[in-house]
CSV table of C-alpha atoms in Angstrom, one decimal:
chain,number,residue,atom,x,y,z
A,1,MET,CA,133.1,76.3,101.8
A,2,ALA,CA,136.3,78.7,102.0
A,3,PHE,CA,135.5,82.0,100.8
A,4,LYS,CA,138.3,83.3,98.4
A,5,CYS,CA,140.0,86.2,98.9
A,6,ILE,CA,142.7,88.8,97.9
A,7,ILE,CA,144.8,91.9,100.1
A,8,VAL,CA,145.3,94.7,98.3
A,9,ASP,CA,147.7,97.0,100.2
A,10,ASP,CA,151.0,99.1,99.8
A,11,GLU,CA,152.2,98.4,102.9
A,12,PRO,CA,154.2,95.0,103.7
A,13,PRO,CA,153.4,95.5,107.0
A,14,ALA,CA,149.9,95.6,106.7
A,15,THR,CA,150.0,92.9,104.6
A,16,ARG,CA,151.4,90.4,106.6
A,17,ILE,CA,148.9,90.9,109.8
A,18,LEU,CA,146.3,90.4,107.1
A,19,GLU,CA,147.8,87.1,105.5
A,20,ASN,CA,148.2,85.6,109.1
A,21,TYR,CA,144.4,86.6,110.1
A,22,ILE,CA,143.2,85.3,107.1
A,23,GLY,CA,144.9,82.1,108.2
A,24,LYS,CA,144.0,81.5,111.0
A,25,VAL,CA,140.2,81.7,109.6
A,26,ASN,CA,138.8,78.4,108.7
A,27,PHE,CA,136.3,79.9,106.3
A,28,LEU,CA,138.9,82.2,104.3
A,29,GLU,CA,141.5,81.3,101.4
A,30,LYS,CA,144.1,83.6,100.7
A,31,VAL,CA,144.4,83.1,97.3
A,32,GLY,CA,146.5,86.5,96.1
A,33,VAL,CA,148.7,89.5,97.7
A,34,PHE,CA,149.1,92.7,95.6
A,35,ASN,CA,150.8,95.8,96.5
A,36,ASP,CA,149.4,97.2,93.6
A,37,SER,CA,145.7,98.0,92.7
A,38,LEU,CA,145.9,97.8,88.9
A,39,LYS,CA,147.9,94.3,88.6
A,40,ALA,CA,144.9,93.2,91.3
A,41,LEU,CA,142.2,94.5,88.8
A,42,GLU,CA,144.0,92.5,86.2
A,43,PHE,CA,143.6,88.9,88.2
A,44,LEU,CA,140.4,89.8,89.2
A,45,ASN,CA,139.8,90.7,85.3
A,46,THR,CA,140.9,86.1,85.0
A,47,GLN,CA,139.9,84.9,88.3
A,48,SER,CA,137.2,84.4,90.7
A,49,VAL,CA,137.2,86.2,94.3
A,50,ASP,CA,134.8,86.7,96.2
A,51,VAL,CA,136.3,88.9,99.3
A,52,ILE,CA,138.7,91.9,98.7
A,53,PHE,CA,140.8,93.5,101.7
A,54,LEU,CA,141.4,97.0,100.7
A,55,ASP,CA,143.2,99.6,101.1
A,56,ILE,CA,142.3,103.3,100.2
A,57,GLN,CA,145.5,105.0,100.2
A,58,MET,CA,147.1,103.5,97.2
A,59,PRO,CA,149.2,104.9,93.8
A,60,GLN,CA,147.8,104.9,90.8
A,61,LEU,CA,144.6,103.7,91.2
A,62,THR,CA,142.9,104.1,95.3
A,63,GLY,CA,141.4,101.7,97.0
A,64,LEU,CA,138.0,103.7,96.6
A,65,GLN,CA,138.6,104.1,92.6
A,66,LEU,CA,138.8,100.8,92.2
A,67,SER,CA,135.8,99.3,94.6
A,68,ARG,CA,133.9,101.2,92.0
A,69,ILE,CA,135.7,99.4,89.2
A,70,ILE,CA,135.6,95.5,90.3
A,71,SER,CA,132.1,93.2,90.1
A,72,LYS,CA,129.4,93.7,92.7
A,73,ASN,CA,129.5,90.6,93.7
A,74,ILE,CA,132.8,91.1,95.4
A,75,LYS,CA,132.6,92.1,98.9
A,76,VAL,CA,134.9,94.7,99.9
A,77,ILE,CA,136.8,95.4,103.3
A,78,PHE,CA,138.8,98.2,103.6
A,79,THR,CA,141.6,98.6,105.8
A,80,THR,CA,143.0,102.0,106.2
A,81,ALA,CA,145.0,104.3,108.3
A,82,TYR,CA,142.9,106.8,107.8
A,83,PRO,CA,139.2,107.4,109.3
A,84,ASP,CA,138.0,110.3,107.6
A,85,PHE,CA,137.2,107.8,103.9
A,86,ALA,CA,134.5,105.3,106.6
A,87,LEU,CA,131.7,107.2,105.6
A,88,GLU,CA,132.5,106.8,101.8
A,89,GLY,CA,133.7,103.2,102.5
A,90,PHE,CA,130.4,102.6,103.4
A,91,GLU,CA,128.3,104.6,100.7
A,92,LEU,CA,130.0,102.1,98.6
A,93,ASN,CA,128.4,98.7,100.6
A,94,ALA,CA,131.9,97.8,101.8
A,95,VAL,CA,131.0,94.9,104.2
A,96,ASP,CA,133.2,96.6,106.6
A,97,TYR,CA,135.8,99.5,107.1
A,98,LEU,CA,138.8,98.6,109.3
A,99,LEU,CA,141.4,101.3,110.9
A,100,LYS,CA,144.8,100.3,111.0
A,101,PRO,CA,146.4,98.5,113.4
A,102,ILE,CA,143.7,96.1,113.4
A,103,SER,CA,143.6,93.7,116.3
A,104,PHE,CA,142.4,90.0,115.0
A,105,GLU,CA,139.3,90.2,117.3
A,106,ARG,CA,138.2,93.5,115.0
A,107,PHE,CA,138.7,91.4,111.6
A,108,TYR,CA,137.4,88.5,113.0
A,109,GLN,CA,134.6,91.0,113.5
A,110,ALA,CA,134.0,92.0,110.2
A,111,VAL,CA,134.6,88.3,108.2
A,112,SER,CA,131.8,86.9,110.1
A,113,LYS,CA,129.5,89.5,108.4
A,114,LEU,CA,130.7,87.8,105.2
A,115,ASN,CA,128.2,84.2,107.0
A,116,SER,CA,125.7,86.4,107.4
A,117,GLU,CA,125.4,88.3,103.9
A,118,PRO,CA,122.9,85.9,101.6
A,119,LYS,CA,124.6,84.0,98.5
A,120,ILE,CA,123.5,84.2,95.2
A,121,GLU,CA,123.6,80.6,93.9
A,122,ILE,CA,123.4,80.5,90.2
A,123,SER,CA,124.7,77.2,89.2
A,124,ASN,CA,121.9,75.3,91.0
A,125,GLN,CA,119.1,76.8,89.7
A,126,SER,CA,117.4,73.7,87.2
A,127,ASN,CA,116.0,76.8,84.9
A,128,LEU,CA,119.2,78.3,83.6
A,129,PRO,CA,119.3,78.2,79.7
A,130,ASP,CA,121.6,75.6,77.9
A,131,PHE,CA,122.8,78.4,75.1
A,132,LEU,CA,124.5,81.9,75.4
A,133,PHE,CA,124.0,84.7,73.0
A,134,VAL,CA,127.7,85.9,72.4
A,135,LYS,CA,129.0,89.3,70.8
A,136,THR,CA,129.8,89.2,67.0
A,137,ASP,CA,131.5,92.1,65.0
A,138,GLY,CA,129.1,94.4,64.5
A,139,LYS,CA,126.2,96.8,65.9
A,140,ASN,CA,123.9,94.5,68.0
A,141,LYS,CA,125.5,90.9,65.6
A,142,PHE,CA,125.1,87.6,68.2
A,143,GLN,CA,125.5,84.7,67.7
A,144,LYS,CA,123.8,81.2,69.3
A,145,VAL,CA,126.0,79.0,70.9
A,146,PHE,CA,124.8,75.9,73.1
A,147,LEU,CA,126.9,74.7,75.9
A,148,ARG,CA,126.8,71.2,75.2
A,149,ASP,CA,128.6,72.1,72.0
A,150,ILE,CA,131.2,74.1,73.8
A,151,LEU,CA,134.6,72.4,74.1
A,152,TYR,CA,136.7,75.2,75.8
A,153,ILE,CA,137.5,78.4,76.1
A,154,GLU,CA,140.6,80.7,75.7
A,155,SER,CA,141.1,83.9,77.2
A,156,LEU,CA,143.1,86.5,74.2
A,157,GLN,CA,144.0,89.3,76.6
A,158,ASN,CA,140.6,91.6,76.2
A,159,TYR,CA,138.6,88.8,74.1
A,160,VAL,CA,138.1,85.2,74.7
A,161,CYS,CA,137.8,82.5,71.8
A,162,ILE,CA,135.1,80.1,72.7
A,163,HIS,CA,135.9,76.2,70.3
A,164,THR,CA,133.4,74.0,69.7
A,165,GLU,CA,133.6,71.1,67.3
A,166,LYS,CA,132.8,73.0,64.5
A,167,GLN,CA,133.8,76.9,64.7
A,168,GLN,CA,135.8,79.5,66.9
A,169,ILE,CA,133.6,82.6,68.0
A,170,ILE,CA,135.6,85.5,69.0
A,171,THR,CA,134.0,87.9,71.4
A,172,HIS,CA,135.4,91.1,73.4
A,173,SER,CA,135.1,90.1,77.0
A,174,SER,CA,137.3,88.7,79.8
A,175,LEU,CA,137.6,84.7,81.1
A,176,LYS,CA,135.9,85.9,84.3
A,177,ASN,CA,132.5,87.7,82.6
A,178,VAL,CA,132.1,84.4,80.8
A,179,ILE,CA,132.9,82.0,83.7
A,180,GLU,CA,129.8,83.8,85.6
A,181,SER,CA,127.8,83.1,83.0
A,182,LEU,CA,128.6,79.3,83.1
A,183,PRO,CA,127.5,76.5,84.9
A,184,GLU,CA,129.8,75.3,87.9
A,185,ASN,CA,128.8,71.7,87.1
A,186,GLU,CA,129.5,71.4,83.5
A,187,PHE,CA,132.7,73.9,83.4
A,188,ILE,CA,136.1,74.6,85.1
A,189,GLN,CA,138.7,76.6,85.0
A,190,ILE,CA,142.2,74.9,84.5
A,191,TYR,CA,144.5,77.7,83.7
A,192,LYS,CA,144.3,81.2,84.0
A,193,SER,CA,143.7,81.2,80.1
A,194,TYR,CA,141.7,78.1,79.9
A,195,VAL,CA,138.0,77.0,80.6
A,196,VAL,CA,137.3,73.7,80.2
A,197,SER,CA,133.8,71.7,79.7
A,198,LEU,CA,133.9,68.8,81.8
A,199,LYS,CA,131.9,66.5,79.3
A,200,HIS,CA,134.2,66.9,76.5
A,201,ILE,CA,137.3,65.6,78.6
A,202,GLU,CA,138.7,62.8,76.9
A,203,SER,CA,141.5,62.3,79.7
A,204,THR,CA,143.9,63.8,81.5
A,205,ASP,CA,147.3,63.7,83.7
A,206,ASN,CA,149.2,65.2,86.0
A,207,PHE,CA,149.6,68.2,84.0
A,208,SER,CA,146.9,67.8,81.1
A,209,VAL,CA,143.6,68.0,79.7
A,210,PHE,CA,143.2,66.4,76.3
A,211,ILE,CA,139.9,67.4,75.3
A,212,ASN,CA,137.8,64.9,72.9
A,213,GLY,CA,136.6,65.8,69.1
A,214,LYS,CA,139.0,68.0,68.6
A,215,GLU,CA,142.6,68.1,67.5
A,216,LEU,CA,144.4,70.7,69.4
A,217,PRO,CA,147.5,73.2,67.9
A,218,ILE,CA,149.1,72.3,70.7
A,219,GLY,CA,148.2,68.7,71.5
A,220,ASN,CA,146.8,69.5,74.8
A,221,LEU,CA,145.5,72.0,77.4
A,222,PRO,CA,147.5,72.4,80.4
A,223,ILE,CA,146.7,72.4,84.1
A,224,GLY,CA,147.9,75.4,86.1
A,225,ALA,CA,148.8,75.4,90.0
A,226,THR,CA,146.7,77.7,91.2
A,227,PHE,CA,143.5,75.6,89.5
A,228,LYS,CA,145.1,72.1,90.3
A,229,ASP,CA,143.6,70.9,93.1
A,230,ALA,CA,139.8,72.2,92.6
A,231,PHE,CA,140.1,70.1,89.2
A,232,PHE,CA,141.2,67.0,90.4
A,233,ASP,CA,138.8,67.6,93.3
A,234,LYS,CA,135.9,67.5,90.6
A,235,ILE,CA,137.0,65.0,88.5
A,236,GLU,CA,137.5,62.7,91.9
A,237,GLU,CA,133.4,63.0,92.7
A,238,ASN,CA,132.5,61.8,89.2
A,239,LYS,CA,135.5,58.9,89.4
A,240,ILE,CA,134.4,55.3,89.7
């Protein structure tokens, strides 16, 4: 399986070189390019990414600052023209530190380290709980939600809404955080704002998913172009 990666760099020549290098490596998949750290952070709050190629000298939010904010599960490879930041970069547990101009040989040496690092597989653990405790309004107020009851989950800016057949539960969280708590074999993201339960899908067409047991205000849930291939690959696994 390829590592999903993004490039965060405000210098177009540098991003073009990295895009070219990524395209040559079969275990890397580019899913985004950003010239602004804040836009990259917004993307990371909703999308699953394995690796970030991160420039250090960036406007508004530096690469070092961004690396402290993002999930610890995301591997960071710093790319910069300034060697002075190398020590601080490694103190932040970066996979590697690439000094511009970056040769392909040096790039490949860095990304090869990704395959040698241990990966934590959560979705395949049979002892995962079949429920979540969802934070609601008020101090220490949580509601238990069984995974089997979840139809789909909707992102509402800084909140998510968990839709079940009987109720809707809204909690302050990002969709990305919720996805990390769900088993991959039971749920899949189909759009930037929607994650659906595979067991509750009634039918699909090329653009939409229809959920069983609930009359949706919009009639169906859209399938985004970014998620389309992965979604139908999952459907293919269970077809007859």
